[in-house]
Every structure is written in structure tokens, then in C-alpha cells.
Amino acid sequence: MIGKILKKLDDKFLKGEPRTGELFAVAALFDTPDQIIHAAEKVSGAGYKKFDVLTPYPVHGMDGAMNLKPTGIGWVGLIAGMSGTFLAFLMIWWMVGINYPNIFGGKPYFNLPASIPIMFELTVLLSALTLVGSLIALFMKLPANANPLMDTDFVKRVTSDKFGIYIEAKDPKFKLEEVRTMFEGLGSTSVSNIHEAEYDLGDTKNPLLNGKFIGALLGTSVAVVGITYFVLNVLLFLPPFDWMHRQPKVLPQTESKFFKDGFSMRKPVEGTVARGFMPYEFKGMPDSLVVITPNPLPVTQKVLDLGKKRYDSYCSPCHGFYGKGDSRLRGQFPVPPTLHSVKVTNWKDANIYHVITNGQNTMPSYASSISRDDRWAIIHYLRVLQRSANAPDSDLETK
Amino acid sequence: MSLDATYTREIPLVEGKTSFREIDDVIARPTETKPNIKWFIAIGISSTALLIGAVCLGLTFWYGVGLWGNNQPVGWAFDIINFVFWIGIGHAGTLISAILFLFRQKWRTGIARFAEGMTIFAVMTAGIFPAIHTGRPWLDGYLFPYPNQHGLWVNFTSPLLWDVFAVSTYFTVSFVFWFIGLIPDFATLRDRTTSGIKKAIYTALSLGWRGSNRHWQHYERVYLILAGLSTPLVLSVHTIVSFDFAVSVIPGWHTTIFPPYFVAGAIFSGFGMVSTVLIIVRKVFDMEHIITVNTLEKMNKILLATGTIVGYAYAMEFFIAWYSGNPIEQFTFINRAFGPYSWAYWIMFSCNVFFPQLFWFKKIRRSIPITFVLVLLVNVGMWFERYVIIVTSLTRDYLPSSWGMYFPTMYDFGILLGSFGMFFTLVLLFAKTMPVVAMSEIKAVTEGAQPSHKHKHE
């Protein structure tokens, strides 16, 4: 089985077929660095442009012999490095200075000296990765395994012990015989013609529509999604990764057999008073005993908006959006009387507050659901509703 | 002319007149032939150690870090000792490949690739320890600042976070530096191999490199810049590791000497490890004339220099403790040398300061067996240095009522053994599958490799 696979790989990668395509270049091998420097000078001096020297290691002085421009890749590193510094600064400044300020050791939120190590590291990181990425992809245009030179005897020698030079057939000055004679005259041990390979493109011209390719793409995406789902939603909830998920404690809103009443949540001891919070002094008393106090909130747009919001949430299901007693509950509860009656209109704010807090007839107490301020705000809003249902003619005239 | 030029002449880096083909043959041999029995014995031992470590780590994952000897007050123990030890090992590789490159020390070429590989494996091994030290390593993603459901960011004022950035940057940059250096050699192997599967792998890894001078031109500049970037990087990494200690208020840790002291110690321990492994590798793979005695002697000189710096730092710590007039600080250092952990202190002191002084003698520097023993002692001594720093300071800090003792468990030792297993397994696999000496760099420094430019005068 394994032997078969290895055999297949051998056939695919080792069997070089003679290339029969167009002439790509004429290549020559030399034995010594002196010869190749000399050849490079001759070729660049003769005005050829599309030529290259291939050596097993960088040969000193070759850039000058080939008449190459100095490389500009240093600037890429400089700009990427400076961006790294700046982005790290920006990241730390925004995260701890703006987005989530937190005090550490009584220092300012954004602390420049403490940020410098990370700014330095990201300078190096960004600079190095950009340099290497741009070197490979932009400056050397690799990977280039489809280059016609690949797998020729020429390249097999220059990656080991010989020095090679070639001139492309596309060069405007290229003339096959002239180039060959020049290389032979320079003392080359072997001059060869290199041809392009003819690729079998298969049935589909567009490789993106290849069935195998699409299948591989789909398979990969399904695998990635499946593995991610499995890890994040299944694996991390299995032992031992669920440490601290399971803890010997009762959660709120759950059953507990420990307490007699079966609830895990405990009520405060009878008569407990929250700090800074006086209990309602008329709790459970008849309406007549209420001492009238004025509404502590001013009548402002903000208060009325709050009152409307709370009224619509808590009061409107039974009293209706306009206080007319038009319950939305379709008779599931007894329908309360209208809030526009003379009785309610003439009530002081404190009386209404008393009813909301204490409850009345079938209406329960809302003391635990609506905060004190919200109750007063609801009353202001109710006055607005009452006024709008019984607006006098004078309201129209003034406006 | 009585003065002979041979006195200042560089000793040839590659012994004997070797042709380029022969260099390829020697260096590529491990990748092309079946490994010998020595290699199988070595990888058998190292992978067994790795397996023991993996079992101990698995048990730690299942039952929690309570299996370790860490306690109150010793919250940092083997996990952090091993982290600092391994990250220090890595520093020698960067020093050899980057700093010696900038100083044009050509003798580095024979060992640079290997040392770079060791850097990467050492940093990989080191990286495990802070990750498992967190207790629930599967949640270590929280170490990085990413937008999360808690709306929280990491604490940018903490040296522990700087460490996350420093170590991950160090690994990434070392890795790309290493890979860039390997591309031309992968191309050489691609064009030599007679096996289809190797050809496929080396073709993919060499990216279609063909030794074009239009590529070499940019390539050499990038290599130079990466060396320039790695040099401050390697210094920053161990500086930041030392900040983990120095920024705290524990007596014996809160000192300004820590960054240079840690960097010198890191280079010292790293050279010790590089020598240890190289001495074995040059024997196993018959590379005595490429990794020469001259190279090893130069490394021994660096060991002598950095070992002396480390000795100076030990002495200076005592002096400053006395000079500061701080009784807690003074107690800490007396406790180190004469307290319950004095055995560890004297192991550290003798291995790191006394024995490397033998390298003053040329005979000892050039003797492979003695060098091997001494570098092993350096490895031991530098592991104990971190043990002494962490354990003595944590067991006895300010209040005697909160003092304690530290006893490692078998799981601690198992994970330590496993870290060595992992490192050596990776080293052996590397030596089997990739060129352990940079072929293209070695060729460039052999005699007659560079043009004489004679024809200019014709």
C-alpha cells in the first residue's frame, strides 16, 4: 500500500519528460567564480537585459558585474517597522486609555513607559514578517515551481557546485547562434537550450471550476466549521475542560432540596430595611390615613418620557394605553374602571401613589416592580393622559 | 621580513580542500541515507522521555496543577524554572546566527543553522511552561488582547503580558529567519534527491528557488536586516523575562542588575547546550571537518567570558545586598548561600563560575571530552541558577510566619524530563530531515569560493 503510493510519487515527481515547447533560454555552466563574474560582465556589457546568473551561494561583486540596481527592500522593513511601533501605541492607548480605562498601581490609564516593551516587540514582529513576506512574494516572485528552468540539468548543477548564466529568448538582442558562440568563447563547460514545458490543462480551461478543486474547497470548509464547532461547543464542556463549570453551589432561580421551601434563593429576615431606604410609611393603611405629600419630581419632558415608558409596561395591560380601562387582556382579569373618572382626576398624586404601592381590590402592589421615582413619573404621565382626554376649549385657543 | 603573516591569518573554516559537491554530500547524507543504530537508540531514549512528560502533563490536565509541588508561598516553581531555563537556551542560537553575523564572525557558519534550529525547539519547549502554568491552558487565548464577550483587555502594564508578546515575537522572528536561511538548501536537496516523496516535500519548501543572483541580491539584504532586528530582539526577550522577577517586590528579585545578568546567563546556558548537542552530532554524522575543533574552541571562549560575567553578577548581588543596608535583602542572600537550599546554591556556583574557569587553558579548550563534561555542568548549573532564584526568594520572603519549603513531586520531574525529551526528539528529527549546516553559507566561505577579480588587471 505504502509502496504503491511511493511509486506513484516517484513517477509524478522524478520522471522528467523532454520539454518540447518554445525555446525559453540558452544557458551556460561555468566552473569558477572568476569565470562567471567575467561572463556576467560580458553579457551585461553586450546590452542583454533578460538574463540572469545562477549561483549556489551569493558571489561577491556579482551585482556590479550584472549591472543591477541596489535593492530597495530595506525601505519596506523601515516602513513596516515604524507602522508596528505606531499601531502598537495606538492599540494600547485605545484599549486601556479609551475603551476600558482601569487603574493599575495608581498610574495613569495609558502609561507610556510600560507600553514601550510591547511597542518594541510589535515593531520587530511587523518589520520581520513584512520583510520576509514581501521578499518572497514581491521581490523574488516565489513560489515559482512552474519556471521552465526547474528540474533541468542546468539548475541541478547551479544549486550545487556550478555557476550558471542564461539569456532568455525574449530578449530583443537574442540570436541563438550568437549567444551560443559567446558562451562557448567565454569558456563554458556546457551550453544548453532550455525549452518551455507544454502543460496538459485537462478538460476545463478554468481551474477554479475544476470538480476536484471545488470538492476540496467544500471539504475543507466543512471540516473547519465542524472542528471549530466541536471544540468550542462540545469539547470544552467535557471533562477535564469543564473545570469550574461544575461547582458545588446553588444557582439563583433553581430548586434546592436543602431548604424547606424548596427555593435556592433566600428572602431577607422579616423586617430587614435596606441601607438608606425608608419603608413606605402608609403600607397597608386605608386611603384616608395617607398624609398628602406633593410629587417630588418636576414635570419635564424627560420625566414624562420615563413615565410613559413605565406606564406602557406596567399599567397599560389592564388600564389601557390611554387609561380608559380598555384592557388588552380580553377578560382574563376583571377590567378596572377608567382613570378619567372624577374620583381619580380629583385624587391628589399621593393617593395614586398609595394605590400603586399598596394595591387596591384585585390590583396587586407594584412596590417591588416599579421603583419609587418611576411611580411618581407614572403619575405625572397619568395627569397628561387625563388632561388630554378632558381638554378644555381654552387649550385650543391659546395655541 | 621576520614577521610572518600566518600569525594573524584566519584558520580555514572548512578543514582540507573540499569541493562543493563533497560539502553537499556530507551535509545531505543524513537526509538521504537510512539512519544508523546510534540514531535510533538516541531517538528511542528521547521519545521515551517525551512520552513520560506527556503522561505527566496529561495527568496534570485531568486532575489539575495540584499534582505539582507548587504551594503557598511557592506559587512559581518547576514550571517557571523550566520556562526561564529553556528560553535561555534559545538565546545562544540567535546570538550565533544574528549577532556573530553582524560582527562578520565567519566561524559561525558551521554551527549557525544548528543553533538556529535549537533556538526554535528551545522556545517551543519553553512556551509550554507558561501555558501550563496558567492551570487551564485551553483558555490561554485570553493572554492576547482580542475583542471578547467580557469587553475586557489585557493588562498592558504587567511584565507577564510583555512576556507573551516577547516570546511569541521571538519565536515567530526566529522561525522566519531560520526558514529564509533554509530555502537555498532545500533547493539543493530538491535537486539531489532520488525519492519522489522527498522531492515533493523539498519542492514545496524551497518555493522554486533557483539560486538567481537577482534573488540573492534582495535575499542577502533581508538576511542582514533580520540579523539586525534579531539582535535587539534577543536582548529584549531575556530582559523582559527578568522583568517578570525584577518588577515584583520579592527580596532577591527586585534588583536592577537582573536584565544584563539574565541575558549573560541565557547566552552562557545556550552556548553550553549548543556545545553539548554539537559534540554529539558531529560524531554521529561524521562532520568533524565542518564543525571543527577551532569552532568549538571559540565557543569555549564565549562560555568562559559569559560564565565570568555570571560570576560577577553573583558577587555583585551580594555586594549590593550589603551596600543597600536593607536587612531583608541581606538576609535573602545569606539564606541563599547558607540556608536550607545552600546545596542548590553551591551546585549553581561551582558549575557556572568555578569549572568554566578551566577554559583559560588552551589544552582544555581544545579537548573534546573535557569540553563535553564542562558544558554538561554548565547546563546543570544554569538550571539550578533559576531554581535558586525562584525557590529561595519565595520560600523565605518578608514575614517568617509565611515562610515555607518547596518539595517537587514526581510529576514535576516527569514534566522536566519530558521537556528534555521533546527538545532532543525535535533536534534528532531536524538532523535527520534537514541540512544541519547551511550548505550555501559554508560554500561561500571555503577557499577559492569568491572571485579573485584577477581578470580586471588583465
mmCIF file of C-alpha atoms in Angstrom, chain B residues 14-273:
data_model
loop_
_atom_site.group_PDB
_atom_site.id
_atom_site.type_symbol
_atom_site.label_atom_id
_atom_site.label_comp_id
_atom_site.label_asym_id
_atom_site.label_seq_id
_atom_site.Cartn_x
_atom_site.Cartn_y
_atom_site.Cartn_z
ATOM 1 C CA VAL B 14 36.472 24.071 6.499
ATOM 2 C CA GLU B 15 39.412 21.780 7.040
ATOM 3 C CA GLY B 16 41.103 20.493 3.935
ATOM 4 C CA LYS B 17 40.312 21.385 0.356
ATOM 5 C CA THR B 18 36.742 20.301 -0.082
ATOM 6 C CA SER B 19 34.808 20.573 -3.318
ATOM 7 C CA PHE B 20 31.270 21.940 -3.277
ATOM 8 C CA ARG B 21 29.900 18.535 -4.241
ATOM 9 C CA GLU B 22 31.607 16.954 -1.252
ATOM 10 C CA ILE B 23 30.114 19.572 1.059
ATOM 11 C CA ASP B 24 26.661 18.719 -0.273
ATOM 12 C CA ASP B 25 27.382 15.013 0.059
ATOM 13 C CA VAL B 26 28.456 15.268 3.696
ATOM 14 C CA ILE B 27 25.721 17.612 4.827
ATOM 15 C CA ALA B 28 22.921 15.942 2.889
ATOM 16 C CA ARG B 29 23.952 12.415 3.870
ATOM 17 C CA PRO B 30 21.686 12.164 6.967
ATOM 18 C CA THR B 31 18.698 13.188 4.852
ATOM 19 C CA GLU B 32 19.484 10.664 2.109
ATOM 20 C CA THR B 33 20.584 7.539 3.927
ATOM 21 C CA LYS B 34 18.825 5.323 6.442
ATOM 22 C CA PRO B 35 19.807 6.427 9.961
ATOM 23 C CA ASN B 36 22.261 4.226 11.807
ATOM 24 C CA ILE B 37 21.636 2.342 15.029
ATOM 25 C CA LYS B 38 23.076 5.199 17.125
ATOM 26 C CA TRP B 39 20.354 7.494 15.841
ATOM 27 C CA PHE B 40 17.608 5.004 16.661
ATOM 28 C CA ILE B 41 18.947 4.495 20.183
ATOM 29 C CA ALA B 42 19.088 8.261 20.678
ATOM 30 C CA ILE B 43 15.575 8.909 19.430
ATOM 31 C CA GLY B 44 14.318 5.921 21.402
ATOM 32 C CA ILE B 45 15.602 7.460 24.614
ATOM 33 C CA SER B 46 14.401 10.963 23.811
ATOM 34 C CA SER B 47 10.933 9.922 22.720
ATOM 35 C CA THR B 48 10.562 7.762 25.828
ATOM 36 C CA ALA B 49 11.373 10.817 27.911
ATOM 37 C CA LEU B 50 8.885 12.803 25.854
ATOM 38 C CA LEU B 51 6.244 10.168 26.461
ATOM 39 C CA ILE B 52 6.827 10.229 30.231
ATOM 40 C CA GLY B 53 6.457 14.018 30.146
ATOM 41 C CA ALA B 54 3.294 13.727 28.069
ATOM 42 C CA VAL B 55 1.751 11.279 30.549
ATOM 43 C CA CYS B 56 2.577 13.565 33.488
ATOM 44 C CA LEU B 57 1.151 16.501 31.586
ATOM 45 C CA GLY B 58 -1.974 14.543 30.726
ATOM 46 C CA LEU B 59 -2.485 13.683 34.385
ATOM 47 C CA THR B 60 -1.966 17.348 35.225
ATOM 48 C CA PHE B 61 -4.653 18.317 32.731
ATOM 49 C CA TRP B 62 -7.045 15.755 34.190
ATOM 50 C CA TYR B 63 -6.505 16.359 37.897
ATOM 51 C CA GLY B 64 -5.191 19.924 37.887
ATOM 52 C CA VAL B 65 -1.946 21.595 38.943
ATOM 53 C CA GLY B 66 -2.445 20.290 42.473
ATOM 54 C CA LEU B 67 -0.332 17.335 41.347
ATOM 55 C CA TRP B 68 2.703 19.597 41.300
ATOM 56 C CA GLY B 69 4.759 20.617 44.304
ATOM 57 C CA ASN B 70 3.737 24.261 43.963
ATOM 58 C CA ASN B 71 2.334 25.548 47.228
ATOM 59 C CA GLN B 72 1.811 28.673 49.266
ATOM 60 C CA PRO B 73 4.237 30.584 49.271
ATOM 61 C CA VAL B 74 5.996 28.903 46.277
ATOM 62 C CA GLY B 75 3.489 29.652 43.511
ATOM 63 C CA TRP B 76 6.217 29.697 40.879
ATOM 64 C CA ALA B 77 8.274 26.547 40.835
ATOM 65 C CA PHE B 78 9.395 23.995 38.232
ATOM 66 C CA ASP B 79 7.041 25.457 35.641
ATOM 67 C CA ILE B 80 8.723 28.866 35.677
ATOM 68 C CA ILE B 81 12.224 27.465 36.327
ATOM 69 C CA ASN B 82 11.923 25.320 33.214
ATOM 70 C CA PHE B 83 10.491 28.205 31.208
ATOM 71 C CA VAL B 84 13.401 30.521 32.025
ATOM 72 C CA PHE B 85 15.898 27.673 31.504
ATOM 73 C CA TRP B 86 14.636 26.771 28.037
ATOM 74 C CA ILE B 87 14.098 30.298 26.808
ATOM 75 C CA GLY B 88 17.688 31.000 27.858
ATOM 76 C CA ILE B 89 18.906 28.011 25.823
ATOM 77 C CA GLY B 90 17.316 29.565 22.781
ATOM 78 C CA HIS B 91 19.320 32.757 23.076
ATOM 79 C CA ALA B 92 22.612 31.221 22.007
ATOM 80 C CA GLY B 93 21.146 30.310 18.640
ATOM 81 C CA THR B 94 20.109 33.864 17.891
ATOM 82 C CA LEU B 95 23.426 35.156 19.178
ATOM 83 C CA ILE B 96 25.331 32.841 16.843
ATOM 84 C CA SER B 97 23.104 33.416 13.836
ATOM 85 C CA ALA B 98 22.451 37.157 14.214
ATOM 86 C CA ILE B 99 24.995 38.891 16.434
ATOM 87 C CA LEU B 100 28.019 36.970 15.176
ATOM 88 C CA PHE B 101 26.729 37.526 11.621
ATOM 89 C CA LEU B 102 26.712 41.285 12.185
ATOM 90 C CA PHE B 103 30.234 41.077 13.597
ATOM 91 C CA ARG B 104 31.321 39.141 10.469
ATOM 92 C CA GLN B 105 32.471 36.161 12.538
ATOM 93 C CA LYS B 106 32.721 33.648 9.714
ATOM 94 C CA TRP B 107 33.386 30.711 12.032
ATOM 95 C CA ARG B 108 29.697 30.817 12.893
ATOM 96 C CA THR B 109 28.685 29.353 9.506
ATOM 97 C CA GLY B 110 29.400 25.765 10.536
ATOM 98 C CA ILE B 111 27.111 25.913 13.553
ATOM 99 C CA ALA B 112 24.637 28.705 12.779
ATOM 100 C CA ARG B 113 21.889 26.590 11.211
ATOM 101 C CA PHE B 114 22.032 24.084 14.009
ATOM 102 C CA ALA B 115 21.985 26.758 16.667
ATOM 103 C CA GLU B 116 19.006 28.447 14.987
ATOM 104 C CA GLY B 117 17.154 25.145 14.939
ATOM 105 C CA MET B 118 17.919 24.704 18.608
ATOM 106 C CA THR B 119 16.565 28.194 19.292
ATOM 107 C CA ILE B 120 13.256 27.274 17.737
ATOM 108 C CA PHE B 121 12.982 23.949 19.569
ATOM 109 C CA ALA B 122 14.051 25.515 22.855
ATOM 110 C CA VAL B 123 11.480 28.305 22.524
ATOM 111 C CA MET B 124 8.796 25.756 21.625
ATOM 112 C CA THR B 125 9.710 23.768 24.736
ATOM 113 C CA ALA B 126 9.844 26.926 26.847
ATOM 114 C CA GLY B 127 6.466 28.064 25.537
ATOM 115 C CA ILE B 128 4.753 25.025 27.034
ATOM 116 C CA PHE B 129 5.578 26.045 30.582
ATOM 117 C CA PRO B 130 3.858 29.423 30.992
ATOM 118 C CA ALA B 131 0.937 27.899 29.095
ATOM 119 C CA ILE B 132 0.518 25.005 31.535
ATOM 120 C CA HIS B 133 1.391 27.252 34.478
ATOM 121 C CA THR B 134 -1.916 29.064 33.942
ATOM 122 C CA GLY B 135 -3.707 25.912 35.150
ATOM 123 C CA ARG B 136 -6.242 25.790 32.351
ATOM 124 C CA PRO B 137 -4.098 26.056 29.227
ATOM 125 C CA TRP B 138 -7.055 25.662 26.897
ATOM 126 C CA LEU B 139 -8.120 29.157 27.918
ATOM 127 C CA ASP B 140 -4.716 30.713 27.156
ATOM 128 C CA GLY B 141 -6.259 32.661 24.300
ATOM 129 C CA TYR B 142 -7.183 35.173 26.989
ATOM 130 C CA LEU B 143 -3.475 36.104 27.141
ATOM 131 C CA PHE B 144 -3.823 38.021 23.895
ATOM 132 C CA PRO B 145 -5.757 41.262 23.520
ATOM 133 C CA TYR B 146 -8.700 40.333 21.354
ATOM 134 C CA PRO B 147 -12.238 41.733 21.383
ATOM 135 C CA ASN B 148 -14.101 39.349 23.684
ATOM 136 C CA GLN B 149 -17.522 38.895 25.218
ATOM 137 C CA HIS B 150 -16.304 40.376 28.525
ATOM 138 C CA GLY B 151 -15.360 43.679 26.883
ATOM 139 C CA LEU B 152 -12.028 43.409 28.721
ATOM 140 C CA TRP B 153 -8.469 43.951 27.532
ATOM 141 C CA VAL B 154 -5.264 42.548 28.962
ATOM 142 C CA ASN B 155 -3.144 44.457 31.492
ATOM 143 C CA PHE B 156 -0.552 46.237 29.392
ATOM 144 C CA THR B 157 1.405 47.370 32.463
ATOM 145 C CA SER B 158 2.238 43.811 33.512
ATOM 146 C CA PRO B 159 5.633 42.256 32.636
ATOM 147 C CA LEU B 160 3.840 38.921 32.316
ATOM 148 C CA LEU B 161 1.968 40.332 29.338
ATOM 149 C CA TRP B 162 5.173 41.787 27.859
ATOM 150 C CA ASP B 163 6.470 38.249 28.094
ATOM 151 C CA VAL B 164 3.582 36.963 25.980
ATOM 152 C CA PHE B 165 4.479 39.443 23.250
ATOM 153 C CA ALA B 166 8.237 38.996 23.624
ATOM 154 C CA VAL B 167 8.212 35.199 23.477
ATOM 155 C CA SER B 168 5.704 34.953 20.646
ATOM 156 C CA THR B 169 7.584 37.580 18.621
ATOM 157 C CA TYR B 170 10.867 35.841 19.355
ATOM 158 C CA PHE B 171 9.539 32.526 18.158
ATOM 159 C CA THR B 172 7.994 33.978 15.006
ATOM 160 C CA VAL B 173 11.046 36.010 14.015
ATOM 161 C CA SER B 174 13.462 33.155 14.775
ATOM 162 C CA PHE B 175 11.300 30.850 12.720
ATOM 163 C CA VAL B 176 11.184 33.051 9.618
ATOM 164 C CA PHE B 177 14.916 33.764 9.945
ATOM 165 C CA TRP B 178 15.575 30.036 10.041
ATOM 166 C CA PHE B 179 13.242 29.303 7.154
ATOM 167 C CA ILE B 180 14.718 32.032 4.962
ATOM 168 C CA GLY B 181 18.157 30.551 5.553
ATOM 169 C CA LEU B 182 16.885 27.074 4.658
ATOM 170 C CA ILE B 183 15.339 27.959 1.282
ATOM 171 C CA PRO B 184 18.565 27.657 -0.812
ATOM 172 C CA ASP B 185 19.476 24.431 0.958
ATOM 173 C CA PHE B 186 16.040 22.961 0.371
ATOM 174 C CA ALA B 187 16.600 23.736 -3.315
ATOM 175 C CA THR B 188 19.902 21.869 -3.220
ATOM 176 C CA LEU B 189 18.251 18.863 -1.597
ATOM 177 C CA ARG B 190 15.364 19.036 -4.070
ATOM 178 C CA ASP B 191 17.786 18.780 -6.965
ATOM 179 C CA ARG B 192 19.758 15.930 -5.398
ATOM 180 C CA THR B 193 17.099 13.606 -4.096
ATOM 181 C CA THR B 194 16.156 10.347 -5.762
ATOM 182 C CA SER B 195 12.892 9.815 -3.917
ATOM 183 C CA GLY B 196 9.570 11.108 -5.188
ATOM 184 C CA ILE B 197 8.093 11.935 -1.811
ATOM 185 C CA LYS B 198 11.202 13.821 -0.682
ATOM 186 C CA LYS B 199 11.234 15.655 -3.969
ATOM 187 C CA ALA B 200 7.612 16.712 -3.443
ATOM 188 C CA ILE B 201 8.329 17.962 0.086
ATOM 189 C CA TYR B 202 11.552 19.789 -0.773
ATOM 190 C CA THR B 203 9.947 21.303 -3.876
ATOM 191 C CA ALA B 204 7.175 22.760 -1.749
ATOM 192 C CA LEU B 205 9.593 24.020 0.921
ATOM 193 C CA SER B 206 12.142 25.512 -1.483
ATOM 194 C CA LEU B 207 9.438 27.632 -3.183
ATOM 195 C CA GLY B 208 11.084 27.152 -6.552
ATOM 196 C CA TRP B 209 14.421 28.683 -5.539
ATOM 197 C CA ARG B 210 16.953 28.512 -8.349
ATOM 198 C CA GLY B 211 19.913 30.498 -6.975
ATOM 199 C CA SER B 212 19.220 33.505 -9.147
ATOM 200 C CA ASN B 213 21.507 36.420 -8.411
ATOM 201 C CA ARG B 214 18.533 38.731 -8.878
ATOM 202 C CA HIS B 215 17.139 36.880 -5.824
ATOM 203 C CA TRP B 216 20.384 36.679 -3.883
ATOM 204 C CA GLN B 217 20.629 40.446 -4.054
ATOM 205 C CA HIS B 218 17.379 41.052 -2.106
ATOM 206 C CA TYR B 219 17.833 37.905 -0.056
ATOM 207 C CA GLU B 220 21.171 38.965 1.375
ATOM 208 C CA ARG B 221 19.821 42.381 2.332
ATOM 209 C CA VAL B 222 16.833 40.839 4.106
ATOM 210 C CA TYR B 223 19.133 38.408 5.893
ATOM 211 C CA LEU B 224 21.224 41.323 7.112
ATOM 212 C CA ILE B 225 18.181 43.308 8.284
ATOM 213 C CA LEU B 226 16.715 40.265 10.032
ATOM 214 C CA ALA B 227 20.025 39.816 11.834
ATOM 215 C CA GLY B 228 19.861 43.482 12.797
ATOM 216 C CA LEU B 229 16.301 43.069 14.062
ATOM 217 C CA SER B 230 17.030 39.848 15.937
ATOM 218 C CA THR B 231 19.925 41.333 17.865
ATOM 219 C CA PRO B 232 17.931 43.834 19.957
ATOM 220 C CA LEU B 233 15.068 41.328 19.980
ATOM 221 C CA VAL B 234 17.084 38.608 21.693
ATOM 222 C CA LEU B 235 18.351 41.090 24.258
ATOM 223 C CA SER B 236 14.807 42.333 24.868
ATOM 224 C CA VAL B 237 13.380 38.849 25.356
ATOM 225 C CA HIS B 238 15.503 37.886 28.323
ATOM 226 C CA THR B 239 15.327 41.419 29.675
ATOM 227 C CA ILE B 240 11.563 41.089 29.728
ATOM 228 C CA VAL B 241 11.811 37.609 31.268
ATOM 229 C CA SER B 242 13.937 39.167 34.010
ATOM 230 C CA PHE B 243 11.286 41.901 34.438
ATOM 231 C CA ASP B 244 8.864 39.157 35.487
ATOM 232 C CA PHE B 245 11.026 38.983 38.587
ATOM 233 C CA ALA B 246 12.589 42.431 38.880
ATOM 234 C CA VAL B 247 9.297 44.354 38.655
ATOM 235 C CA SER B 248 7.919 42.456 41.670
ATOM 236 C CA VAL B 249 8.788 43.351 45.289
ATOM 237 C CA ILE B 250 10.170 39.974 46.415
ATOM 238 C CA PRO B 251 13.594 40.288 48.105
ATOM 239 C CA GLY B 252 16.326 38.933 45.855
ATOM 240 C CA TRP B 253 14.241 39.667 42.738
ATOM 241 C CA HIS B 254 13.707 43.414 42.963
ATOM 242 C CA THR B 255 17.124 44.418 41.606
ATOM 243 C CA THR B 256 18.255 46.461 38.628
ATOM 244 C CA ILE B 257 21.075 44.043 37.757
ATOM 245 C CA PHE B 258 18.568 41.451 36.599
ATOM 246 C CA PRO B 259 18.295 42.306 32.860
ATOM 247 C CA PRO B 260 22.038 42.146 31.994
ATOM 248 C CA TYR B 261 22.550 39.290 34.456
ATOM 249 C CA PHE B 262 19.764 37.257 32.848
ATOM 250 C CA VAL B 263 20.943 37.980 29.299
ATOM 251 C CA ALA B 264 24.518 36.918 30.101
ATOM 252 C CA GLY B 265 23.222 33.801 31.847
ATOM 253 C CA ALA B 266 20.992 32.988 28.889
ATOM 254 C CA ILE B 267 23.855 33.178 26.411
ATOM 255 C CA PHE B 268 26.039 31.169 28.759
ATOM 256 C CA SER B 269 23.490 28.388 29.166
ATOM 257 C CA GLY B 270 22.639 28.456 25.471
ATOM 258 C CA PHE B 271 26.255 28.004 24.416
ATOM 259 C CA GLY B 272 26.512 25.173 26.907
ATOM 260 C CA MET B 273 23.568 23.428 25.254
#
